[in-house]
Coordinates of C-alpha atoms in Angstrom, one line a residue:
Chain A
M139 CA 0.0 0.0 0.0
A140 CA 2.7 2.4 1.0
A141 CA 4.7 1.6 -2.2
D142 CA 1.7 2.5 -4.4
I143 CA 1.4 5.8 -2.8
S144 CA 5.0 6.6 -3.1
S145 CA 5.0 5.9 -6.7
G146 CA 1.8 7.7 -7.1
G147 CA 3.7 10.9 -6.5
S148 CA 4.5 10.8 -10.1
S149 CA 0.9 11.8 -10.9
T150 CA 0.7 14.9 -13.1
I151 CA -1.8 16.9 -11.1
T152 CA -0.1 20.1 -10.1
T153 CA -2.8 22.3 -8.7
Y154 CA -0.5 23.5 -6.0
Q155 CA 2.7 23.6 -8.0
G156 CA 5.4 25.4 -6.0
Q157 CA 3.6 25.2 -2.7
G158 CA 4.9 21.7 -2.0
A159 CA 7.7 22.7 0.5
R160 CA 5.3 25.1 2.4
M161 CA 2.6 22.5 2.9
M162 CA 5.1 19.9 4.0
L163 CA 6.6 22.2 6.5
P164 CA 4.4 21.3 9.5
A165 CA 5.2 17.6 9.1
W166 CA 8.9 18.4 8.7
V167 CA 9.0 20.5 11.8
I168 CA 7.0 18.2 14.0
I169 CA 8.7 15.0 13.0
G170 CA 12.1 16.6 12.6
F171 CA 12.0 18.3 16.1
F172 CA 10.2 15.7 18.0
L173 CA 11.4 12.4 16.5
V174 CA 14.6 12.9 14.4
L175 CA 16.2 15.2 16.9
P176 CA 15.5 13.0 20.0
V177 CA 16.8 9.9 18.2
G178 CA 19.9 11.9 17.2
M179 CA 20.2 12.8 20.8
M180 CA 20.2 9.2 21.8
L181 CA 23.0 8.5 19.4
V182 CA 25.1 11.2 21.1
Y183 CA 24.1 10.0 24.6
S184 CA 25.3 6.5 23.8
F185 CA 28.8 8.0 23.5
L186 CA 28.7 9.9 26.8
T187 CA 29.7 8.8 30.4
K188 CA 26.9 7.7 32.7
E189 CA 25.8 9.7 35.7
F190 CA 24.7 7.6 38.6
R191 CA 20.9 7.5 39.1
G192 CA 20.1 8.4 35.6
G193 CA 21.4 11.2 33.3
V194 CA 24.8 11.8 31.6
I195 CA 28.1 13.5 32.0
W196 CA 29.3 15.3 28.9
D197 CA 32.5 13.2 28.5
F198 CA 33.2 11.2 25.4
S199 CA 33.2 7.5 26.3
L200 CA 32.8 4.2 24.5
A201 CA 31.9 2.6 27.9
A202 CA 28.3 2.0 26.9
Y203 CA 29.2 -0.1 23.9
D204 CA 32.1 -1.7 25.8
Q205 CA 29.8 -2.8 28.5
F206 CA 27.5 -4.3 25.9
F207 CA 29.9 -6.4 24.2
F208 CA 32.9 -7.0 26.7
D209 CA 33.4 -8.2 30.3
R210 CA 36.4 -6.8 31.9
G211 CA 35.8 -8.2 35.4
L212 CA 34.4 -6.5 38.5
F213 CA 37.1 -3.8 38.6
G214 CA 37.5 -3.3 34.8
D215 CA 41.1 -4.3 34.9
E216 CA 40.9 -7.8 33.5
P217 CA 41.5 -8.8 29.9
P218 CA 38.3 -8.3 28.0
K219 CA 36.2 -11.4 27.5
I220 CA 33.0 -11.5 25.4
E221 CA 30.1 -10.4 27.6
W222 CA 27.2 -12.8 26.7
T223 CA 24.4 -11.4 28.9
Y224 CA 23.3 -8.6 26.5
I225 CA 24.1 -10.5 23.2
T226 CA 22.1 -13.3 24.7
I227 CA 19.1 -10.9 25.2
F228 CA 19.4 -9.6 21.7
W229 CA 19.7 -13.1 20.3
R230 CA 16.7 -14.2 22.2
S231 CA 14.7 -11.2 20.8
I232 CA 15.8 -12.0 17.3
W233 CA 14.8 -15.7 17.8
Q234 CA 11.4 -14.9 19.4
A235 CA 10.6 -12.4 16.7
A236 CA 11.7 -15.0 13.9
V237 CA 9.5 -17.7 15.4
A238 CA 6.6 -15.4 15.6
T239 CA 7.2 -14.3 12.1
V240 CA 7.2 -17.9 10.9
L241 CA 4.1 -18.8 12.8
C242 CA 2.3 -15.8 11.3
L243 CA 3.5 -16.8 7.8
L244 CA 2.2 -20.4 8.2
I245 CA -1.2 -19.2 9.3
G246 CA -1.3 -15.9 7.4
F247 CA -0.5 -17.1 3.9
P248 CA -3.4 -19.7 3.6
T249 CA -5.6 -17.2 5.2
A250 CA -4.7 -14.4 2.8
W251 CA -4.9 -16.7 -0.2
F252 CA -8.3 -18.0 0.9
I253 CA -9.7 -14.6 1.4
A254 CA -8.3 -13.2 -1.8
T255 CA -9.9 -15.8 -3.8
R256 CA -13.5 -15.3 -2.4
A257 CA -16.2 -13.5 -4.4
G258 CA -16.6 -9.8 -3.7
P259 CA -18.9 -9.4 -0.7
A260 CA -17.6 -12.5 1.1
R261 CA -14.1 -11.2 0.6
S262 CA -14.8 -7.8 2.2
I263 CA -16.4 -9.5 5.2
W264 CA -13.5 -11.8 5.7
L265 CA -11.0 -9.1 5.4
F266 CA -12.9 -6.9 7.8
A267 CA -13.1 -9.7 10.3
I268 CA -9.2 -10.2 10.2
T269 CA -8.6 -6.5 10.5
I270 CA -10.8 -5.7 13.5
P271 CA -8.6 -7.3 16.2
Y272 CA -5.6 -5.2 15.1
W273 CA -7.6 -2.0 16.1
V274 CA -8.4 -3.4 19.5
N275 CA -5.9 -2.0 22.1
L276 CA -2.7 -4.0 22.1
L277 CA -2.5 -3.9 25.9
I278 CA -6.0 -5.3 26.2
R279 CA -5.2 -8.0 23.6
T280 CA -2.1 -9.0 25.5
I281 CA -3.9 -9.0 28.8
S282 CA -6.5 -11.1 27.2
M283 CA -4.0 -13.7 26.0
K284 CA -2.4 -13.7 29.5
F285 CA -5.8 -14.4 31.1
L286 CA -6.6 -17.2 28.5
I287 CA -3.4 -19.2 28.9
R288 CA -2.4 -18.7 32.5
D289 CA -2.1 -21.8 34.8
N290 CA -5.8 -21.6 36.1
G291 CA -7.1 -19.9 33.0
P292 CA -9.9 -20.9 30.8
L293 CA -7.7 -22.7 28.3
N294 CA -6.3 -25.0 30.9
E295 CA -9.7 -25.5 32.6
F296 CA -11.1 -26.4 29.3
L297 CA -8.4 -28.9 28.4
L298 CA -8.7 -30.4 31.9
A299 CA -12.4 -30.7 31.6
I300 CA -12.4 -32.5 28.3
G301 CA -9.6 -34.7 29.6
V302 CA -6.9 -34.0 27.1
I303 CA -4.5 -33.2 29.8
G304 CA -4.1 -34.4 33.4
E305 CA -2.7 -31.3 35.0
P306 CA -2.4 -27.6 33.8
I307 CA 0.1 -27.0 31.1
G308 CA 2.5 -24.4 32.2
L309 CA 2.3 -22.0 29.2
I310 CA 2.6 -18.6 30.9
N311 CA 6.1 -17.3 31.5
T312 CA 7.7 -19.5 28.8
N313 CA 9.3 -18.6 25.6
F314 CA 6.4 -20.1 23.8
A315 CA 3.9 -17.7 25.5
V316 CA 6.0 -14.7 24.2
Q317 CA 6.0 -16.2 20.8
L318 CA 2.2 -16.7 20.9
G319 CA 1.7 -13.2 22.2
L320 CA 3.9 -11.7 19.4
F321 CA 2.1 -13.9 16.8
Y322 CA -1.2 -12.7 18.3
S323 CA -0.2 -9.1 18.2
Y324 CA 1.1 -8.9 14.6
L325 CA -0.9 -11.6 12.7
P326 CA -3.0 -9.1 10.7
F327 CA 0.2 -7.4 9.6
M328 CA 1.1 -10.6 7.8
V329 CA -2.3 -11.3 6.2
L330 CA -2.9 -7.8 4.8
P331 CA 0.2 -7.4 2.5
I332 CA 0.0 -11.0 1.3
Y333 CA -3.7 -10.5 0.6
A334 CA -2.9 -7.5 -1.4
S335 CA -0.4 -9.2 -3.7
V336 CA -2.6 -12.4 -4.1
E337 CA -5.5 -10.1 -5.0
R338 CA -3.5 -8.7 -8.0
Y339 CA -2.3 -12.1 -9.0
N340 CA -3.6 -13.1 -12.4
M341 CA -5.1 -16.6 -12.2
A342 CA -4.2 -17.1 -15.9
Y343 CA -0.7 -18.0 -14.8
S344 CA -1.9 -20.9 -12.6
E345 CA -4.2 -21.9 -15.5
A346 CA -1.2 -21.9 -17.9
A347 CA 0.7 -24.0 -15.4
A348 CA -2.2 -26.4 -15.1
D349 CA -2.4 -26.7 -18.9
L350 CA 1.2 -27.7 -18.9
Y351 CA 0.4 -30.5 -16.5
A352 CA 1.8 -28.8 -13.3
S353 CA 0.0 -30.0 -10.2
K354 CA -1.7 -27.5 -8.0
W355 CA 0.9 -27.5 -5.4
A356 CA 3.7 -27.3 -8.1
A357 CA 1.9 -24.2 -9.5
L358 CA 1.7 -22.6 -6.0
R359 CA 5.4 -23.3 -5.4
F360 CA 6.9 -22.4 -8.8
V361 CA 4.3 -19.8 -10.2
V362 CA 2.4 -18.2 -7.3
L363 CA 5.1 -17.9 -4.7
P364 CA 7.6 -16.1 -6.9
I365 CA 4.9 -13.5 -8.0
V366 CA 3.5 -12.8 -4.6
K367 CA 7.0 -12.8 -2.9
P368 CA 7.0 -9.0 -2.4
G369 CA 3.8 -9.3 -0.3
I370 CA 5.3 -12.2 1.8
I371 CA 8.4 -10.1 2.3
A372 CA 6.5 -7.2 3.3
G373 CA 4.3 -9.1 5.7
C374 CA 7.4 -10.8 7.3
I375 CA 9.1 -7.4 7.9
L376 CA 5.9 -5.9 9.3
V377 CA 5.7 -8.8 11.8
F378 CA 9.5 -9.1 12.6
V379 CA 10.3 -5.5 13.1
P380 CA 7.8 -4.6 15.8
S381 CA 8.3 -8.1 17.4
L382 CA 12.0 -7.3 17.9
G383 CA 11.4 -4.2 20.0
A384 CA 8.2 -5.4 21.6
F385 CA 7.6 -4.6 25.3
L386 CA 4.1 -5.7 26.3
A387 CA 4.3 -9.4 25.2
P388 CA 7.6 -10.2 26.9
D389 CA 6.8 -8.2 29.9
L390 CA 3.2 -9.6 30.5
L391 CA 3.5 -13.1 29.1
G392 CA 7.3 -13.9 29.4
G393 CA 8.0 -13.2 33.0
A394 CA 11.5 -12.4 34.3
K395 CA 13.3 -15.2 32.7
N396 CA 12.3 -14.3 29.2
F397 CA 13.7 -10.8 29.0
M398 CA 13.8 -9.1 25.5
I399 CA 15.5 -6.0 24.2
G400 CA 12.3 -3.8 24.9
S401 CA 12.5 -4.6 28.6
L402 CA 16.4 -4.1 28.6
I403 CA 16.1 -0.7 27.3
E404 CA 13.1 0.2 29.5
E405 CA 15.1 -0.8 32.6
Q406 CA 17.8 1.6 31.9
F407 CA 15.5 4.6 32.0
K408 CA 13.1 3.6 34.7
G409 CA 13.9 2.6 38.2
N410 CA 17.2 2.9 40.0
A411 CA 19.5 0.7 37.8
G412 CA 19.3 3.5 35.3
N413 CA 22.3 3.8 33.0
W414 CA 21.3 6.2 30.2
P415 CA 24.3 5.8 27.9
F416 CA 23.9 2.1 28.1
G417 CA 20.2 2.3 27.4
A418 CA 21.0 4.6 24.5
A419 CA 23.6 2.2 23.1
A420 CA 21.1 -0.6 23.3
S421 CA 18.5 1.5 21.5
M422 CA 21.0 2.4 18.8
I423 CA 21.9 -1.3 18.3
L424 CA 18.2 -2.1 18.0
L425 CA 17.5 0.7 15.7
S426 CA 20.5 -0.2 13.4
M427 CA 19.2 -3.8 13.3
V428 CA 15.7 -2.6 12.2
L429 CA 17.3 -0.2 9.6
V430 CA 19.3 -3.0 8.1
V431 CA 16.1 -5.0 7.8
L432 CA 14.3 -2.1 6.2
A433 CA 17.1 -1.4 3.8
F434 CA 17.2 -5.0 2.7
Y435 CA 13.4 -4.6 2.2
A436 CA 13.8 -1.4 0.2
R437 CA 16.3 -3.1 -2.1
A438 CA 14.1 -6.1 -2.6
Q439 CA 11.2 -3.8 -3.5
T440 CA 13.3 -1.8 -6.0
K441 CA 14.5 -4.9 -7.6
A442 CA 10.9 -6.3 -7.9
G443 CA 9.9 -2.9 -9.4
D444 CA 12.6 -3.2 -12.0
R445 CA 11.2 -6.4 -13.4
Chain B
M144 CA -14.5 -24.3 -15.9
A145 CA -15.0 -26.2 -12.7
A146 CA -11.4 -27.4 -12.9
R147 CA -10.1 -23.9 -13.5
L148 CA -11.9 -22.6 -10.5
D149 CA -10.5 -25.4 -8.6
L150 CA -6.9 -23.9 -9.0
R151 CA -7.9 -21.4 -6.4
R152 CA -8.7 -24.1 -3.8
F153 CA -6.1 -25.8 -1.6
P154 CA -7.0 -28.4 0.9
G155 CA -6.5 -27.2 4.4
F156 CA -6.7 -23.5 3.6
L157 CA -10.3 -23.1 4.8
P158 CA -9.6 -24.8 8.2
I159 CA -6.5 -22.6 8.6
T160 CA -8.4 -19.5 7.8
W161 CA -11.0 -20.5 10.5
L162 CA -8.1 -21.3 12.9
C163 CA -6.8 -17.8 12.2
L164 CA -10.0 -16.2 13.0
V165 CA -10.5 -18.3 16.2
L166 CA -6.9 -17.4 17.3
L167 CA -7.6 -13.8 16.7
Y168 CA -11.0 -13.7 18.5
A169 CA -10.8 -16.3 21.2
P170 CA -8.9 -14.4 23.8
L171 CA -11.1 -11.2 23.3
I172 CA -14.3 -13.3 23.5
V173 CA -13.2 -15.1 26.6
V174 CA -12.4 -11.8 28.4
M175 CA -15.8 -10.4 27.2
V176 CA -17.6 -13.5 28.6
Y177 CA -15.7 -13.5 31.9
S178 CA -16.4 -9.8 32.4
F179 CA -20.0 -11.0 33.1
N180 CA -18.8 -13.6 35.6
D181 CA -20.5 -13.5 39.0
S182 CA -17.6 -15.1 41.0
N183 CA -14.7 -13.6 43.0
S184 CA -12.3 -16.4 41.9
V185 CA -12.2 -15.0 38.3
T186 CA -11.8 -18.3 36.7
L187 CA -14.7 -20.3 37.9
W188 CA -18.0 -19.6 36.4
G189 CA -20.5 -18.2 38.9
G190 CA -23.3 -17.0 36.7
F191 CA -24.2 -13.8 34.9
T192 CA -23.8 -10.4 36.5
L193 CA -23.2 -6.8 35.5
R194 CA -21.6 -6.0 38.9
W195 CA -18.2 -5.5 37.5
Y196 CA -19.5 -2.9 35.1
V197 CA -21.2 -1.2 38.1
E198 CA -17.9 -1.4 39.9
V199 CA -16.0 0.3 37.0
F200 CA -18.3 3.4 37.3
T201 CA -18.9 3.4 41.0
G202 CA -16.2 1.3 42.7
P203 CA -13.1 2.5 44.6
E204 CA -11.0 2.6 41.4
A205 CA -13.8 4.5 39.5
P206 CA -12.3 8.1 39.9
K207 CA -8.9 6.9 38.8
F208 CA -10.3 5.3 35.7
K209 CA -12.7 8.1 35.0
A210 CA -9.9 10.6 35.1
A211 CA -7.7 8.3 32.9
A212 CA -10.5 7.9 30.4
L213 CA -10.9 11.7 30.1
N214 CA -7.2 12.2 29.7
S215 CA -7.1 9.5 27.0
L216 CA -10.1 11.0 25.2
A217 CA -8.9 14.6 25.3
I218 CA -5.4 13.6 24.1
A219 CA -6.7 11.3 21.4
I220 CA -9.1 14.0 20.1
S221 CA -6.4 16.8 20.1
A222 CA -3.7 14.5 18.7
A223 CA -5.9 13.3 15.9
I224 CA -7.1 16.7 14.9
V225 CA -3.5 18.0 14.6
A226 CA -2.1 14.9 13.0
T227 CA -5.0 14.9 10.4
T228 CA -4.5 18.5 9.5
I229 CA -0.6 18.0 9.1
A230 CA -1.2 14.9 7.1
T231 CA -3.8 16.6 4.8
A232 CA -1.3 19.3 4.1
A233 CA 1.5 16.8 3.6
A234 CA -0.7 14.7 1.2
T235 CA -1.5 17.8 -0.8
A236 CA 2.2 18.6 -1.0
M237 CA 3.1 15.0 -2.2
L238 CA 0.4 14.4 -4.6
R239 CA -0.7 17.9 -5.9
S240 CA 2.4 20.0 -6.0
G241 CA 4.7 18.4 -8.6
Q242 CA 8.3 18.3 -7.6
F243 CA 9.9 20.2 -4.8
R244 CA 13.1 20.1 -2.9
G245 CA 13.2 17.3 -0.3
K246 CA 10.2 15.5 -1.7
S247 CA 11.7 12.0 -1.7
V248 CA 13.0 12.6 1.9
S249 CA 9.6 13.9 2.9
F250 CA 8.1 10.5 2.2
V251 CA 10.6 8.7 4.4
L252 CA 10.1 11.3 7.1
I253 CA 6.3 10.9 7.2
N254 CA 6.7 7.2 7.6
L255 CA 9.7 7.4 10.0
P256 CA 7.4 7.0 13.1
L257 CA 6.4 3.6 11.8
M258 CA 10.0 2.6 11.3
V259 CA 11.6 3.6 14.5
P260 CA 10.9 0.9 17.2
E261 CA 8.3 2.2 19.7
I262 CA 10.6 1.6 22.7
V263 CA 13.4 3.7 21.1
T264 CA 10.9 6.5 20.3
A265 CA 9.6 6.4 23.9
V266 CA 13.1 6.6 25.6
A267 CA 14.4 9.2 23.1
S268 CA 11.3 11.3 23.7
L269 CA 11.8 11.0 27.5
V270 CA 15.4 12.0 27.3
F271 CA 14.8 14.8 24.8
F272 CA 11.9 16.4 26.8
S273 CA 14.0 16.3 30.0
A274 CA 17.0 17.8 28.2
I275 CA 15.1 20.8 26.8
G276 CA 13.3 21.2 30.1
F277 CA 9.8 20.4 28.8
Q278 CA 7.9 19.5 32.0
A279 CA 6.4 15.9 31.6
G280 CA 2.7 16.2 31.5
Y281 CA -0.3 16.5 29.1
L282 CA 1.8 18.6 26.6
T283 CA 4.6 16.0 26.3
I284 CA 2.0 13.2 25.8
L285 CA 0.1 15.2 23.2
V286 CA 3.3 16.1 21.2
A287 CA 4.5 12.5 21.3
H288 CA 1.2 11.2 20.1
I289 CA 0.9 13.7 17.2
V290 CA 4.2 12.5 15.8
F291 CA 3.2 8.8 15.6
C292 CA -0.3 9.5 14.5
I293 CA 0.8 11.5 11.3
P294 CA 1.7 8.3 9.3
F295 CA -1.6 6.7 10.2
A296 CA -3.7 9.7 9.3
Y297 CA -1.6 10.2 6.0
L298 CA -2.2 6.7 4.7
P299 CA -5.9 6.9 4.1
I300 CA -5.9 10.6 3.2
A301 CA -3.2 10.0 0.5
A302 CA -4.9 7.1 -0.8
R303 CA -8.2 9.0 -1.2
M304 CA -6.4 12.0 -2.8
Q305 CA -4.8 9.7 -5.2
G306 CA -8.2 8.5 -6.4
I307 CA -9.6 12.0 -7.1
E308 CA -9.1 13.2 -10.7
G309 CA -7.5 16.6 -11.4
A310 CA -10.2 17.7 -13.7
Y311 CA -12.4 19.0 -10.8
E312 CA -9.7 21.2 -9.6
Q313 CA -8.8 22.2 -13.2
A314 CA -12.3 23.3 -13.8
A315 CA -12.4 25.3 -10.7
Q316 CA -9.3 27.0 -11.7
D317 CA -10.6 27.7 -15.2
L318 CA -13.6 29.5 -13.6
Y319 CA -11.2 31.8 -11.7
A320 CA -11.3 30.1 -8.3
T321 CA -8.3 30.9 -6.2
K322 CA -6.1 28.1 -5.0
W323 CA -7.4 28.4 -1.5
Q324 CA -11.1 28.3 -2.8
T325 CA -10.3 25.4 -5.0
F326 CA -8.9 23.5 -1.9
R327 CA -11.6 24.5 0.4
L328 CA -14.6 24.1 -2.0
I329 CA -13.4 21.3 -4.3
L330 CA -10.7 19.1 -2.9
L331 CA -11.7 19.2 0.7
P332 CA -15.2 17.9 0.2
L333 CA -14.1 15.2 -2.1
M334 CA -11.4 14.3 0.4
A335 CA -13.9 14.2 3.3
P336 CA -14.2 10.4 3.6
G337 CA -10.5 10.0 3.5
I338 CA -9.8 12.7 6.0
M339 CA -12.6 11.3 8.5
S340 CA -11.1 7.8 8.1
G341 CA -7.6 9.2 8.7
F342 CA -8.9 11.0 11.8
L343 CA -10.4 7.9 13.1
L344 CA -7.3 5.8 12.6
A345 CA -5.2 8.4 14.3
F346 CA -7.7 8.6 17.1
I347 CA -7.6 4.9 17.7
I348 CA -3.9 4.7 17.5
S349 CA -3.6 7.4 20.1
L350 CA -6.1 5.7 22.3
D351 CA -4.1 2.5 21.9
D352 CA -0.7 3.7 22.8
F353 CA 0.9 2.4 26.0
I354 CA 4.7 2.4 25.7
I355 CA 5.3 5.9 24.6
T356 CA 2.9 7.4 26.9
N357 CA 4.3 5.4 29.8
F358 CA 7.5 7.1 29.3
V359 CA 6.6 10.7 28.5
K360 CA 3.6 11.2 31.0
G361 CA 4.5 12.9 34.3
A362 CA 3.9 11.5 37.6
G363 CA 0.2 11.5 38.5
I364 CA -1.1 11.7 35.0
E365 CA -2.6 8.5 33.6
T366 CA -4.2 7.5 30.3
L367 CA -6.5 4.4 30.2
P368 CA -3.8 2.0 28.9
T369 CA -1.2 3.1 31.6
A370 CA -3.9 3.0 34.3
I371 CA -4.9 -0.5 33.2
F372 CA -1.3 -1.6 33.0
G373 CA -0.8 -0.4 36.6
S374 CA -3.8 -2.3 37.9
V375 CA -2.9 -5.5 36.0
K376 CA 0.5 -5.7 37.7
Q377 CA -1.6 -6.8 40.8
G378 CA -3.4 -9.5 38.8
I379 CA -6.3 -9.5 36.2
K380 CA -9.3 -8.5 38.1
P381 CA -12.9 -8.7 36.8
N382 CA -13.3 -4.9 36.7
I383 CA -10.2 -4.8 34.4
M384 CA -11.9 -7.3 32.1
A385 CA -15.1 -5.1 32.1
I386 CA -13.1 -2.0 31.2
S387 CA -11.3 -3.9 28.5
T388 CA -14.6 -5.0 27.1
L389 CA -15.9 -1.4 27.0
L390 CA -12.7 -0.2 25.3
L391 CA -12.8 -3.1 22.9
L392 CA -16.3 -2.1 21.9
V393 CA -15.4 1.5 21.3
S394 CA -12.5 0.4 19.0
V395 CA -14.8 -1.9 17.1
V396 CA -17.5 0.7 16.6
L397 CA -14.9 3.3 15.4
V398 CA -13.3 0.9 13.0
T399 CA -16.5 -0.1 11.6
V400 CA -17.5 3.6 11.0
S401 CA -14.2 4.2 9.4
Y402 CA -14.7 1.2 7.2
L403 CA -18.2 2.2 6.1
L404 CA -17.0 5.7 5.4
G405 CA -14.3 4.3 3.2
R406 CA -16.8 2.3 1.3
K407 CA -19.3 5.2 1.0
G408 CA -16.4 7.2 -0.4
Q409 CA -16.0 4.7 -3.3
T410 CA -19.3 5.7 -4.8
T411 CA -18.4 9.4 -5.1
P412 CA -16.6 10.6 -8.2
T413 CA -13.0 9.3 -8.3
N414 CA -11.0 7.9 -11.1
K415 CA -10.9 4.3 -9.6
G416 CA -12.1 2.9 -13.0
T417 CA -9.2 4.3 -15.0

């Protein structure tokens, strides 16, 4: 959808020729001053020295990044070893986000395909049904999930009652609970872009494949998938990126053991353990990871556009 | 023909779609159902009751939630109005003004709030506001909300504007309408459904936000999500489920209205067919 609008900028309607910069000004000022500038400031802060109990001292220092990657012992005088604590937290976040993305894809692709191949009215209704949960408050959705899967929650009660399990399955505060929460939070983000590309897909290609004796599944694998790939990639990114920095799902569903990047950053700016430069450094590492993924996506889109 | 149609069907896709729907709705429906549960143990079913709803409005936590709801509402309305205005101007610049300096950067800039992870925006805003001496309070929440509402307001507005042919504006200009008259009397009415739906999306997004609000709000100011989050820390109580159900219904109604507006918009003159 976004790509359509950006390319739509080439339209030839120029009623307000020459006024563009002026009308863009409010957006520039607000986003520039209250988003670009703060993020730039975080970058600067990540190279400063920490002040105890929050805040910074204006002395250039690489200590924040050093603390992230290296362990120099209690007094900082031992030879540096790799510090695994934070790398592990980042790795766990990547893993959790990746599993959530795969789960979304497994459920989201068939759903998107099914909806896109319905007749008009049925299609709108299905699509609307899939979209609604996205607009329900994320906090409420996460709380609902927590309520549903906790040890004495309705899911366990139900499974116990029908005799599938003998004792409650401990879902809450596990890695899987976080993955489920992320999956649940961002599933519509997977369905919608895939739906958009399947909707544009010309069935004649599948027919041609069938005429040439391709089985249905072969047509799906070798004809449909390459064509709808941009939609799949867009969906994966829309799920992966917010999952990576998610705060609510790990905090409410994961418990203390399943710490992710979001909580690590949060902790540096709230509470007494505050280390602003370290939190800023972790934010910058997260942001660069996201930008790398987005750059990869932009390149894939440009290539797809060239064809 | 039957065989051709069959190419669209894959065994298992229908059950997966239903599974998808069940997964999306089950937690919400469970909470809705349990918000009517007449039992103090939360999980065991003790019959139908409305007492948790009564408690939301009259119970010991009622003043807190009432204040939070009013804050949320005031901030969401103001943020959505400002963001929609900015987004309308931006869409006019992007789609009606030909080339200008910084146009390609502008597109990235408008979408930037969607790209920066929320937690990073949250802590960056906190640090920035404290550095420039901006007292945390309503104003900091409002400003932060305006920023991330802009892209959400922009998308439907730009999509709508893209669908409107230039001929109407051209005709107005030929009849000596000024640019401002053309905008106010021609473009704006045609844009109305898109603007309304942009406003509603921005409103919901603002109402929805927890992370950024939680960082930039001052002590003592709560919005509904931060108030709910605070209460949930002590366990999910039935009155929280009642509040959640109410908020959920508000979102569903607003999205439905936005959706119907979008559909209605498609019957007015646009160049969809070309």
